[in-house]
XYZ file of C-alpha atoms in Angstrom:
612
model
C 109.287 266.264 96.793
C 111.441 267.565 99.738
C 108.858 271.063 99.322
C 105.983 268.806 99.370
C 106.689 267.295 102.610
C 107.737 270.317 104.399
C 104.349 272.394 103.114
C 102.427 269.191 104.635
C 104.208 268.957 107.761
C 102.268 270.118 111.213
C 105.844 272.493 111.516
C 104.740 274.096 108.088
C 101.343 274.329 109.024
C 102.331 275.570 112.486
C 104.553 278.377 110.974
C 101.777 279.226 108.564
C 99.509 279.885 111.218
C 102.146 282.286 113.452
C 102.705 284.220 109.556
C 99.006 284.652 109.597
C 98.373 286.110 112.787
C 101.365 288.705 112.621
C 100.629 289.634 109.294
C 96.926 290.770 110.208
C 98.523 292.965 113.093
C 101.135 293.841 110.721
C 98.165 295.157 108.383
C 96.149 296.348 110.775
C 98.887 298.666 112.153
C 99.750 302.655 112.025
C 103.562 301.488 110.928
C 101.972 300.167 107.929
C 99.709 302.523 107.013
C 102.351 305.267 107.294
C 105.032 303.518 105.381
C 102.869 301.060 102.961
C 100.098 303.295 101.995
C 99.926 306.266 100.667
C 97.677 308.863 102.315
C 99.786 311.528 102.045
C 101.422 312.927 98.774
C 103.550 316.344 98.219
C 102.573 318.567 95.921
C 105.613 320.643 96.332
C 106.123 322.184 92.942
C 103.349 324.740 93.907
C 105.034 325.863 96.883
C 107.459 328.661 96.899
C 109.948 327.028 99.094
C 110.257 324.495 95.699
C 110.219 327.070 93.579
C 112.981 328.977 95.412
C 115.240 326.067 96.112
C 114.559 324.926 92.149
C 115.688 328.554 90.655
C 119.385 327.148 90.194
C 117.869 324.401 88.103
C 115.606 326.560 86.183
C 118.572 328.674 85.228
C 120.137 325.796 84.137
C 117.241 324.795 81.575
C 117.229 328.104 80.771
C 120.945 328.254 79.036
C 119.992 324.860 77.584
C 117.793 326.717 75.672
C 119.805 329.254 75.043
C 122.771 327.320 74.149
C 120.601 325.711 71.320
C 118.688 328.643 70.136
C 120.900 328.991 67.153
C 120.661 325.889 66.052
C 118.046 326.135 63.409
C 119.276 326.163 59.491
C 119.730 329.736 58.241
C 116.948 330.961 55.902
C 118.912 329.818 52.375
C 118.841 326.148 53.932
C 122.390 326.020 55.000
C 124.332 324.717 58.153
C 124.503 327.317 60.619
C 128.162 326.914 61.156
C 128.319 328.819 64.363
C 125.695 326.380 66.192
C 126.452 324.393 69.458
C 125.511 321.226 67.557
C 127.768 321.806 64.852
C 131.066 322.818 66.781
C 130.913 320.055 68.911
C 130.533 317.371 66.239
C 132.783 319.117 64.174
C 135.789 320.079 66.873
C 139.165 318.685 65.775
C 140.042 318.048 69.600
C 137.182 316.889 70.858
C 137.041 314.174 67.610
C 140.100 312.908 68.141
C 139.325 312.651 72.173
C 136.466 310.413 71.393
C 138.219 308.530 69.044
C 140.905 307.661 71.806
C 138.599 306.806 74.076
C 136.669 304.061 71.607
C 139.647 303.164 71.048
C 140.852 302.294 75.159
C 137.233 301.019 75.345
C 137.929 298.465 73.108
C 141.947 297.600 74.777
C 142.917 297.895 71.493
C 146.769 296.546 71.559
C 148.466 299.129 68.937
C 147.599 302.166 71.134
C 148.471 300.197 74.635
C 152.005 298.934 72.878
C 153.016 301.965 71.651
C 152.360 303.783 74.903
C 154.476 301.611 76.920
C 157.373 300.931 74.130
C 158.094 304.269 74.329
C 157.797 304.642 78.311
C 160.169 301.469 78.561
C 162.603 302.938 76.619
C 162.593 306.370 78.523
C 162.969 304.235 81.770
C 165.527 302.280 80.044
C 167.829 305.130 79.755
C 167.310 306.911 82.589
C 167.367 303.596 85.107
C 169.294 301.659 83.197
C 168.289 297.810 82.282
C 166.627 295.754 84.569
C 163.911 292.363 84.397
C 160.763 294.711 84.287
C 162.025 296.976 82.036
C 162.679 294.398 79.628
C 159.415 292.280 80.333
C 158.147 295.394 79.519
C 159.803 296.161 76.376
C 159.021 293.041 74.707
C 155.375 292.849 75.820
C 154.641 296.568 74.434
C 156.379 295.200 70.828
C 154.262 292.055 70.477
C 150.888 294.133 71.467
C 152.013 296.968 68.956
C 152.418 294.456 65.955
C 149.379 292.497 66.993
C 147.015 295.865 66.617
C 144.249 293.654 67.479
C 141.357 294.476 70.265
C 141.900 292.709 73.270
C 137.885 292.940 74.074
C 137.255 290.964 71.143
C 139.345 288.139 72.773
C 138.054 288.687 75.639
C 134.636 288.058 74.124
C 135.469 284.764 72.707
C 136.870 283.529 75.530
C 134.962 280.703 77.488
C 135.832 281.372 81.109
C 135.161 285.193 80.437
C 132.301 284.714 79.065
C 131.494 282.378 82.252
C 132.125 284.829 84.647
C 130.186 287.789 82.763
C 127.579 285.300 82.429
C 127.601 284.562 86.183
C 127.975 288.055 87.567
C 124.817 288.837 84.793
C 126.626 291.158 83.364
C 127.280 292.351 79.323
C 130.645 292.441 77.534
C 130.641 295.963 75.676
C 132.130 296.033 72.587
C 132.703 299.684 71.127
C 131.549 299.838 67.371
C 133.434 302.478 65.922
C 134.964 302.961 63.220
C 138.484 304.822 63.669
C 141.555 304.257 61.439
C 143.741 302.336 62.202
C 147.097 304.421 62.065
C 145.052 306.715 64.287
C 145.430 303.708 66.923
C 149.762 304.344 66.631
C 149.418 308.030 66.873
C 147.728 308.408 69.962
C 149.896 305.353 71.739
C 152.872 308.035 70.406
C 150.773 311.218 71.716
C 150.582 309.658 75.092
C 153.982 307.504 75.363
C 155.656 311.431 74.423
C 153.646 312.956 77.313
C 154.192 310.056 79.979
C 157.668 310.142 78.640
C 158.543 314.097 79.450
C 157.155 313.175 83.124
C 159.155 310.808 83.400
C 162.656 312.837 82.264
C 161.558 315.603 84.489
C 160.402 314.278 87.998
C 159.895 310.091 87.692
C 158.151 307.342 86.337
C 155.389 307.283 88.943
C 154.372 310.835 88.198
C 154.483 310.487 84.617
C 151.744 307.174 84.697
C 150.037 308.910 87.423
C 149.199 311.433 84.871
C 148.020 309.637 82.250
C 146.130 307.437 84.418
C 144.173 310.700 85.530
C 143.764 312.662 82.640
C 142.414 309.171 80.840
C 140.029 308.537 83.595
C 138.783 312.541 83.567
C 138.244 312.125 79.472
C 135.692 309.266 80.278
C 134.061 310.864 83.006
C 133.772 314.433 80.497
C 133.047 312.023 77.658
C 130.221 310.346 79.561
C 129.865 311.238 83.500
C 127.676 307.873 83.680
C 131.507 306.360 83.336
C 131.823 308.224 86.533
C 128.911 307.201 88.352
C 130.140 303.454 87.536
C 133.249 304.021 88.409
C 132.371 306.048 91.972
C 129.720 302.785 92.691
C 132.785 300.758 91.994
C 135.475 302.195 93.698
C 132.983 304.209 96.422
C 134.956 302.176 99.595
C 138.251 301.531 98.491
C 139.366 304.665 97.403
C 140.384 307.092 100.501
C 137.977 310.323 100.681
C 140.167 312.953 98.306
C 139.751 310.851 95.201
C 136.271 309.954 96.008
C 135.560 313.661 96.663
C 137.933 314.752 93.291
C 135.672 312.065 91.388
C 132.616 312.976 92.928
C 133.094 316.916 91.657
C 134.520 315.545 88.201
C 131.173 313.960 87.553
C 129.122 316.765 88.842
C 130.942 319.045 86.366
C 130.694 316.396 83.689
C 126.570 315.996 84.329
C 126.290 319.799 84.306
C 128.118 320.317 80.942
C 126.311 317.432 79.257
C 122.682 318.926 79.945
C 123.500 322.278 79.283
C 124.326 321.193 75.929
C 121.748 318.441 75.903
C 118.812 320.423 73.817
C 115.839 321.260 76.098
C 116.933 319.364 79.138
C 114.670 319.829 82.030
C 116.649 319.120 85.564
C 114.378 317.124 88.001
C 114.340 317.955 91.888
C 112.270 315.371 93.508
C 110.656 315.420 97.340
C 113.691 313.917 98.943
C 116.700 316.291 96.931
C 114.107 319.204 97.695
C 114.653 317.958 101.507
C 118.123 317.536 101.204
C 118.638 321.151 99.808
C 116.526 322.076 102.987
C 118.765 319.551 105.370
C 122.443 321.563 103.738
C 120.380 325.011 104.842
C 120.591 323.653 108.284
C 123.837 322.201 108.014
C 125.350 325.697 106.609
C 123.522 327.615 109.620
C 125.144 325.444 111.658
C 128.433 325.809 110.205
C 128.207 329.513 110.490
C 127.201 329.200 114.222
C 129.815 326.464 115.190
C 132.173 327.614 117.871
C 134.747 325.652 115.452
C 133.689 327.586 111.985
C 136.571 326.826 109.681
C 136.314 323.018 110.666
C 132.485 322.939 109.944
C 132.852 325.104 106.820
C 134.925 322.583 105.469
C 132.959 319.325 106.622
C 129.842 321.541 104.914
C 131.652 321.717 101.712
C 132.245 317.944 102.237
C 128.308 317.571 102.512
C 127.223 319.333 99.825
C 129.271 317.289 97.040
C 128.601 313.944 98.642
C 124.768 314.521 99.680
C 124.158 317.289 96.807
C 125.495 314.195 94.514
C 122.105 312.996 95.182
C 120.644 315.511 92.791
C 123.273 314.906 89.873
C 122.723 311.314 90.241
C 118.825 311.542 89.593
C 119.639 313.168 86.465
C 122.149 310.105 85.220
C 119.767 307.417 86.409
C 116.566 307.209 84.037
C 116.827 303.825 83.404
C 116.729 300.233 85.008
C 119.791 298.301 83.556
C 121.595 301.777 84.852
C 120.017 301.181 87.822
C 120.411 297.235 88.088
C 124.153 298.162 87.011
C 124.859 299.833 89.221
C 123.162 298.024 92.125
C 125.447 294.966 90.802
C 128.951 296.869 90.933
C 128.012 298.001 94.856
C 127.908 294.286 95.602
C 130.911 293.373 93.331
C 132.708 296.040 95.587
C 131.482 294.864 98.826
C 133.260 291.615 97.579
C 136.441 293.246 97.324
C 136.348 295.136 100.723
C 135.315 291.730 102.084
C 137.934 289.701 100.269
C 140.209 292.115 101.404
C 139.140 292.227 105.304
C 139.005 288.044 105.700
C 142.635 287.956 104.600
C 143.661 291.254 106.144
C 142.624 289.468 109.787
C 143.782 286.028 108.799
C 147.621 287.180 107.657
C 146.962 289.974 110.290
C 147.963 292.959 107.567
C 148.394 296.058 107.825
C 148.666 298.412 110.904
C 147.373 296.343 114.225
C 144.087 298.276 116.137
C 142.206 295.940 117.747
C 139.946 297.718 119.096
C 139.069 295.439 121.898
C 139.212 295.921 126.004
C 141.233 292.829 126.471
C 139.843 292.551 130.188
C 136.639 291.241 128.922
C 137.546 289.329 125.295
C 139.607 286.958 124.197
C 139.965 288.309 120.696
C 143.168 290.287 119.460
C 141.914 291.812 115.993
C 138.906 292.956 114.044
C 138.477 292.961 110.540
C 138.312 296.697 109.132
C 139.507 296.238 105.494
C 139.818 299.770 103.365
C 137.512 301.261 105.697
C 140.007 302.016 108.837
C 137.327 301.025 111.413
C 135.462 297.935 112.491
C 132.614 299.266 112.926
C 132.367 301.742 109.586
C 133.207 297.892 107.808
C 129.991 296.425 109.531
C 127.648 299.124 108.724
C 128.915 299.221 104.927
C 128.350 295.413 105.021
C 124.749 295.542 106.403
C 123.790 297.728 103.302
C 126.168 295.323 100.984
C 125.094 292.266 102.334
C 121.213 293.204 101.780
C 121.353 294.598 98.279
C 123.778 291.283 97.288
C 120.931 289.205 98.957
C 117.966 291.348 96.723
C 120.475 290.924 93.951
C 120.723 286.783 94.325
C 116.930 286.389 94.252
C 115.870 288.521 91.916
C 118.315 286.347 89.359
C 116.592 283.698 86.529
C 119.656 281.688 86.199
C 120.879 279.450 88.551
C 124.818 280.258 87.640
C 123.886 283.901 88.976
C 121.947 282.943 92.327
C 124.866 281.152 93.463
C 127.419 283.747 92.516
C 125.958 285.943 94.353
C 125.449 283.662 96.838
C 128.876 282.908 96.964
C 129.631 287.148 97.304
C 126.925 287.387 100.448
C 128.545 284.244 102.182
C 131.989 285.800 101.539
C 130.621 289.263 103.221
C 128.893 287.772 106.176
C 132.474 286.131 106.864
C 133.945 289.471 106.712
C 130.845 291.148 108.790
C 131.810 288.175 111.285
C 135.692 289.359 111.183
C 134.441 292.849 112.440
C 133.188 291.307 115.521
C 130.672 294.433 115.942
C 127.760 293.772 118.261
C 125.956 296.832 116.318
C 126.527 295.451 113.139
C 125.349 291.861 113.667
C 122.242 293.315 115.436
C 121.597 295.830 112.254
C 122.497 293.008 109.941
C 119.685 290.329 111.853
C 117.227 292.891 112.240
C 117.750 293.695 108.822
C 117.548 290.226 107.579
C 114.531 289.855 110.248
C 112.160 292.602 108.036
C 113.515 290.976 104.960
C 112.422 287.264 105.383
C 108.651 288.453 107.001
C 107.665 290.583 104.337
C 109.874 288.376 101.570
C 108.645 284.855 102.499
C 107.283 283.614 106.372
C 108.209 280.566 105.875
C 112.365 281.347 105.255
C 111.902 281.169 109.231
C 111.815 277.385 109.117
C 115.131 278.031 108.042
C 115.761 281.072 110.439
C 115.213 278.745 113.561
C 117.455 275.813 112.072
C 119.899 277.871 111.665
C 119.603 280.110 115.115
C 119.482 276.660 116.823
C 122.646 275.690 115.632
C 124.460 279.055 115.459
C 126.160 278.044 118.674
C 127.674 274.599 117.587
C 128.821 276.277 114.716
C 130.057 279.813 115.163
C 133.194 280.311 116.795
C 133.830 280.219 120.264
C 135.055 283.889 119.850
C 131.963 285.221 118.173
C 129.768 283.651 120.661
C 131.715 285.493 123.744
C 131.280 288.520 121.832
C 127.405 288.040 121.206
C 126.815 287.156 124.841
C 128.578 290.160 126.077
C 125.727 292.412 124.487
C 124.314 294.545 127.383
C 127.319 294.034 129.183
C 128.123 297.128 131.188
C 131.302 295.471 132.798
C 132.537 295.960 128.824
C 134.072 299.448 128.656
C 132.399 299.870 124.703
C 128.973 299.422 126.395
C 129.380 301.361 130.113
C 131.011 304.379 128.011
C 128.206 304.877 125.317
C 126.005 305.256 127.769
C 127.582 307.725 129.671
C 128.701 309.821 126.564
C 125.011 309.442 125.306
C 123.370 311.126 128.810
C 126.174 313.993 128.215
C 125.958 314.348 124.430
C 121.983 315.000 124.849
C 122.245 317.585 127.568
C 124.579 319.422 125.106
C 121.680 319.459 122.490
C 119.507 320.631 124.542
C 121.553 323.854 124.537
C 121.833 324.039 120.843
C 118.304 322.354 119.954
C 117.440 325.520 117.507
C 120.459 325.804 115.309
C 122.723 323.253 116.057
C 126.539 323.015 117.701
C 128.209 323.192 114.122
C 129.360 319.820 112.476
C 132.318 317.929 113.027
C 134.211 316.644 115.714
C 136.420 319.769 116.606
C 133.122 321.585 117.381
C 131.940 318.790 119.711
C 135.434 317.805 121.301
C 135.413 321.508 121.763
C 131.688 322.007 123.566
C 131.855 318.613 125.033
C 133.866 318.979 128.021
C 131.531 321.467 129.167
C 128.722 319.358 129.451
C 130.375 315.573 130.387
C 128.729 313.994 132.960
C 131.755 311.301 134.017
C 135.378 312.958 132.854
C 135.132 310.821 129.264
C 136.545 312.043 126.143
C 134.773 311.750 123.477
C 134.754 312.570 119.554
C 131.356 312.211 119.141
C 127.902 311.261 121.030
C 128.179 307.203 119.691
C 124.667 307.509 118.291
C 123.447 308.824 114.746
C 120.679 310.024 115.480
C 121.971 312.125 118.814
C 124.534 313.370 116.482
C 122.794 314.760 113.844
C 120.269 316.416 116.541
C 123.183 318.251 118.000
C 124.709 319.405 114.848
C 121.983 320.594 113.307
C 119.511 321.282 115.496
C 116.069 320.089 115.815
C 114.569 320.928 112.454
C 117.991 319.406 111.229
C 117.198 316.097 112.592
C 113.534 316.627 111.606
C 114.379 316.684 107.896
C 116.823 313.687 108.062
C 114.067 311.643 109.328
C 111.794 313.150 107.062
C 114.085 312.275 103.441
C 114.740 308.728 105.452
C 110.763 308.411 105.716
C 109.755 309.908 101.769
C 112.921 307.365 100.521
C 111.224 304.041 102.917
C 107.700 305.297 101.788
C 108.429 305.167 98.073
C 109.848 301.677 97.949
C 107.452 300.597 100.292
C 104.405 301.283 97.789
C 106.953 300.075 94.977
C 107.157 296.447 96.665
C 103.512 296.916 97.665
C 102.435 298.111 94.021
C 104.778 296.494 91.215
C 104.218 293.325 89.547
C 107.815 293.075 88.351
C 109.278 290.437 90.954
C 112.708 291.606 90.381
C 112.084 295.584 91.725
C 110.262 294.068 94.560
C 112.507 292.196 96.220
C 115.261 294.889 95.541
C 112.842 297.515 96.874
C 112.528 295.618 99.896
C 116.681 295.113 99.896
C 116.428 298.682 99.984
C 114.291 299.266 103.007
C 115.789 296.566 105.177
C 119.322 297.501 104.383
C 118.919 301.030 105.556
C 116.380 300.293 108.830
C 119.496 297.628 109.746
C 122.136 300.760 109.011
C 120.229 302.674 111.608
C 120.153 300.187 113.863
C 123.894 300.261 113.994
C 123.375 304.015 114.848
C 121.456 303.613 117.762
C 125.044 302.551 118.818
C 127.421 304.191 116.696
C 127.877 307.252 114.714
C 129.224 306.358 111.293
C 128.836 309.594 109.152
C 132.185 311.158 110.882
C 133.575 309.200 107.872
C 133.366 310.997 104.860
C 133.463 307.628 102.459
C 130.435 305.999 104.990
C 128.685 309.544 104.111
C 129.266 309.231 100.132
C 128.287 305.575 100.205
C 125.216 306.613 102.658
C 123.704 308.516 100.263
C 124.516 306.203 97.085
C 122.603 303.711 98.304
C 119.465 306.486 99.170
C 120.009 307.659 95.154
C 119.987 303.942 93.911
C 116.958 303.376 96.177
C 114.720 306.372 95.083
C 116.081 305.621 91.757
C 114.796 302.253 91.628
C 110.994 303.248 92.378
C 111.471 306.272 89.853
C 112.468 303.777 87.095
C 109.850 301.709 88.002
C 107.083 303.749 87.661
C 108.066 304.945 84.091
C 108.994 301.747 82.979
């Protein structure tokens, strides 16, 4: 009834008739013809640039085939015992691995007591008795008699269920069949190895272990485990496990198509880019007044961009894709959670961040991701995948959980206090509700109308001091952005080398006003100076092929649900470099990884949709 009204209303009408006239500019213009439609199309595969930067893959497929060439019956009819096929379903180790890990996937209760009734007992005699050690003791007794899977309970339980049914996500329960003394052994397998760790260095080291080699077996077993579990844990982790992780599943993809039989590796346009974009990065490197510093920021690159590749190969299907897309916004909870009580309880160490001559504020929100700003442009791309997520739901019990996840974030984006983050985030949100649904701006103009009854007196001072060159943030970008360009300018064919030891060491040279800097404050300024002109000109070009696919996706899919997401996609990352006309956020290595995720998950999504 409410609807009714409102689409009567002169307001409605009024709105209607603004839509209307921007969309036929909007239609009528270049922008959308260059991003919407599709007059251009690559045929790379005949070029010999492709075919040069595919020969790795092609030697890959290549010992696929090889691998498997013995795996026809001999000529009498029997097994050919000496077969890839048959050694690896018939190893003794690798048997007994995957019957461990079935058996973890399913918490099964024998395996976990055992583990930790022999690790309490270890402790117990080399620490001596205490509260933990006994909680411990009993708890590991009662799971080892029980021998029972804990995901079964888990299953039948009501408010588990709930929130799996909320968060639109499956229960997995592992249906295989392993016996069950097997279940004792390996809890005594691992509770003897923790326990040797433990009698030889300490107790930390010893579940440390296990906790690795247990994750590594999953991620070897299946490296999608891996993918999940890098989506997951992409910005809480620091960089060294995200970069061990990263090379664990690239090692674990690899080894699963070699002896996949006749796998054929895909390069698409934008990892055939990338490969071009590392060339220019690695000439760089090699030219870089700092070489061992860039050298090892290139090695950085190629895992975390190069992942790009390996993760076109794991993700061929949607509820992969859709998976994954839900886990990055599950995380972005956790950061969030995280950064709202980390600047109400003021936690950890205390870097505000702020030039206390101008604000009244004392402390930004910067959660797991050590800076302010690096938390606001992870948000912008959280925040607009959570809201693509919420829409695209059927059930009611999932729109407002995820509701419920993108109100929690835009608290936390609000904690940051980052004028290029709210801007990224509302221009962001701006694309979104135009192309999404014109008349959301009803809404849009309530809510702008009120913003200043309702925000906080704090955020309002900060919004209002946008432009403000009295602010030290502001008057210093700009001077370190008229310096960092005339250093480009020098370097405009092969770039100054990457990382911030090449440009703290160049920069002095070339500052206008005696500022120090780490880097030019802009992304795209950045990325021109380390790699040169034709660096910069493939960036933009994989940012334009990645934008142009899930623009004809939204434009050309009837599914509703890859629509929106597409267009979740494209706003989230036009809003991330919005934040870079201010910032530079890739001199973190976790905002490069999770950079780049969110490109694979996009040019995933209009992959999957096409076959699908």
């Amino acid at each position: 009834m409410i609807n009714n009204l409102f689409n009567s209303s002169k307001l409605s009408i009024a709105l209607d008739r603004i839509c209307h006239f921007f969309s036929n500019l909007w239609y009528r213009s270049f922008f959308y013809h260059l991003i919407f439609v599709n007059p251009l199309r690559l045929s790379l595969e005949q070029s010999f640039t492709f075919r040069l930067f595919f020969s790795p893959f092609k030697l890959l497929n290549f010992l696929s085939v090889y691998l498997h060439s013995d795996n026809k019956p001999k000529e009498d009819g029997q097994i050919n015992r000496r077969s890839v096929d048959y050694m690896l379903k018939n190893s003794f180790i690798l048997t007994h691995i995957k019957n461990y890990l079935h058996s973890l996937m399913n918490i099964n209760s024998a395996l976990i007591g055992v583990s930790f009734l022999m690790i309490s007992t270890v402790t117990f005699f080399k620490y001596g008795l205490n509260l933990y050690n006994f909680l411990t003791f009993i708890t590991s007794a009662l799971l080892t008699f029980a021998n029972v899977n804990i995901i079964d309970l888990i299953s039948q339980s009501k408010l588990c269920s709930l929130l799996f049914e909320m968060s639109d996500l499956k229960i997995v329960k592992v249906h295989y069949p392993i016996t069950t003394h097997y279940n004792y052994i390996y809890g005594i397998v691992i509770g003897s190895t923790c326990s040797i760790l433990i009698l030889s260095t300490n107790i930390w080291i010893g579940l440390l272990f296990i906790f690795i080699m247990t994750i590594y077996s999953f991620v070897i077993y299946n490296p999608l485990y891996g993918l999940y579990l890098l989506v997951l844990s992409g910005p809480i982790f620091n960089t060294k496990l995200i970069l061990g992780l990263t090379v664990l599943v690239i090692l674990s993809t690899v080894i699963r198509n070699l002896f996949t039989k006749n796998y054929k590796w895909i390069l698409d346009d934008i990892g055939f880019i990338l490969i071009g974009l590392l060339g220019m990065y690695f000439l760089s490197s090699i030219f870089s007044f700092k070489k061992f510093e860039s050298l090892s920021i290139f090695g950085v690159y190629i895992i975390f961009i190069g992942f790009y590749i390996i993760g076109i190969q794991l993700i061929t299907k949607m509820d992969i894709l859709i998976r994954c897309i839900k886990l990055f916004v599950l995380s972005g909870a956790l950061v969030s959670t995280y950064g709202i009580l980390q600047y109400i309880f003021d936690w950890g160490v205390n870097q505000n961040w702020i030039d206390p001559s101008v604000f009244s504020i004392t402390d930004r929100a910067y959660s797991t991701l050590d800076n302010p700003n690096l938390l606001g442009v992870y948000l912008i791309m959280a925040i607009m995948l959570g809201l693509g997520i919420m829409l695209s739901r059927k059930r009611d019990i999932s729109r407002i959980f995820y509701g419920s996840i993108v109100f929690v974030m835009a608290i936390c984006m609000g904690a940051t206090f980052s004028r290029g983050c709210w801007i990224g985030l509302a221009i962001a949100l701006a694309i979104f509700i135009t192309i999404y649904n014109g008349n959301w701006w009803a809404l849009a103009f309530i809510g702008i109308l009120l913003a200043p009854f309702l925000l906080p007196d704090s955020i309002i001072e900060r919004l209002l001091s946008i432009g403000n060159m009295e602010d030290t943030s502001t008057a210093i970008r700009v001077k370190i952005w008229l310096s960092s360009l005339r250093m480009g300018s020098d370097f405009f064919l092969t770039g100054a080398g990457l990382g911030t030891a090449s440009f703290g060491y160049l920069y002095p040279f070339y500052t206008y006003y005696y500022i120090p800097a780490q880097h030019s404050h802009n992304a795209f300024f950045q990325i021109f100076i380390e790699s040169g002109l034709i660096g910069l000109i493939l960036f933009l070009f994989a940012i334009w092929r990645f934008e142009k696919h899930l623009a004809l996706c939204f434009n050309y899919n009837k599914n509703n649900e890859v629509r929106i997401i597409s267009l979740a996609f494209m706003s989230s990352i036009i809003g991330f470099f919005i934040q870079g006309l201010f910032d530079y956020p890739f001199y973190n290595y976790r905002i490069v990884f999770l950079f780049w995720l969110v490109i694979l998950l996009g040019s995933s999504l209009a992959k999957c949709a096409q076959t699908e």
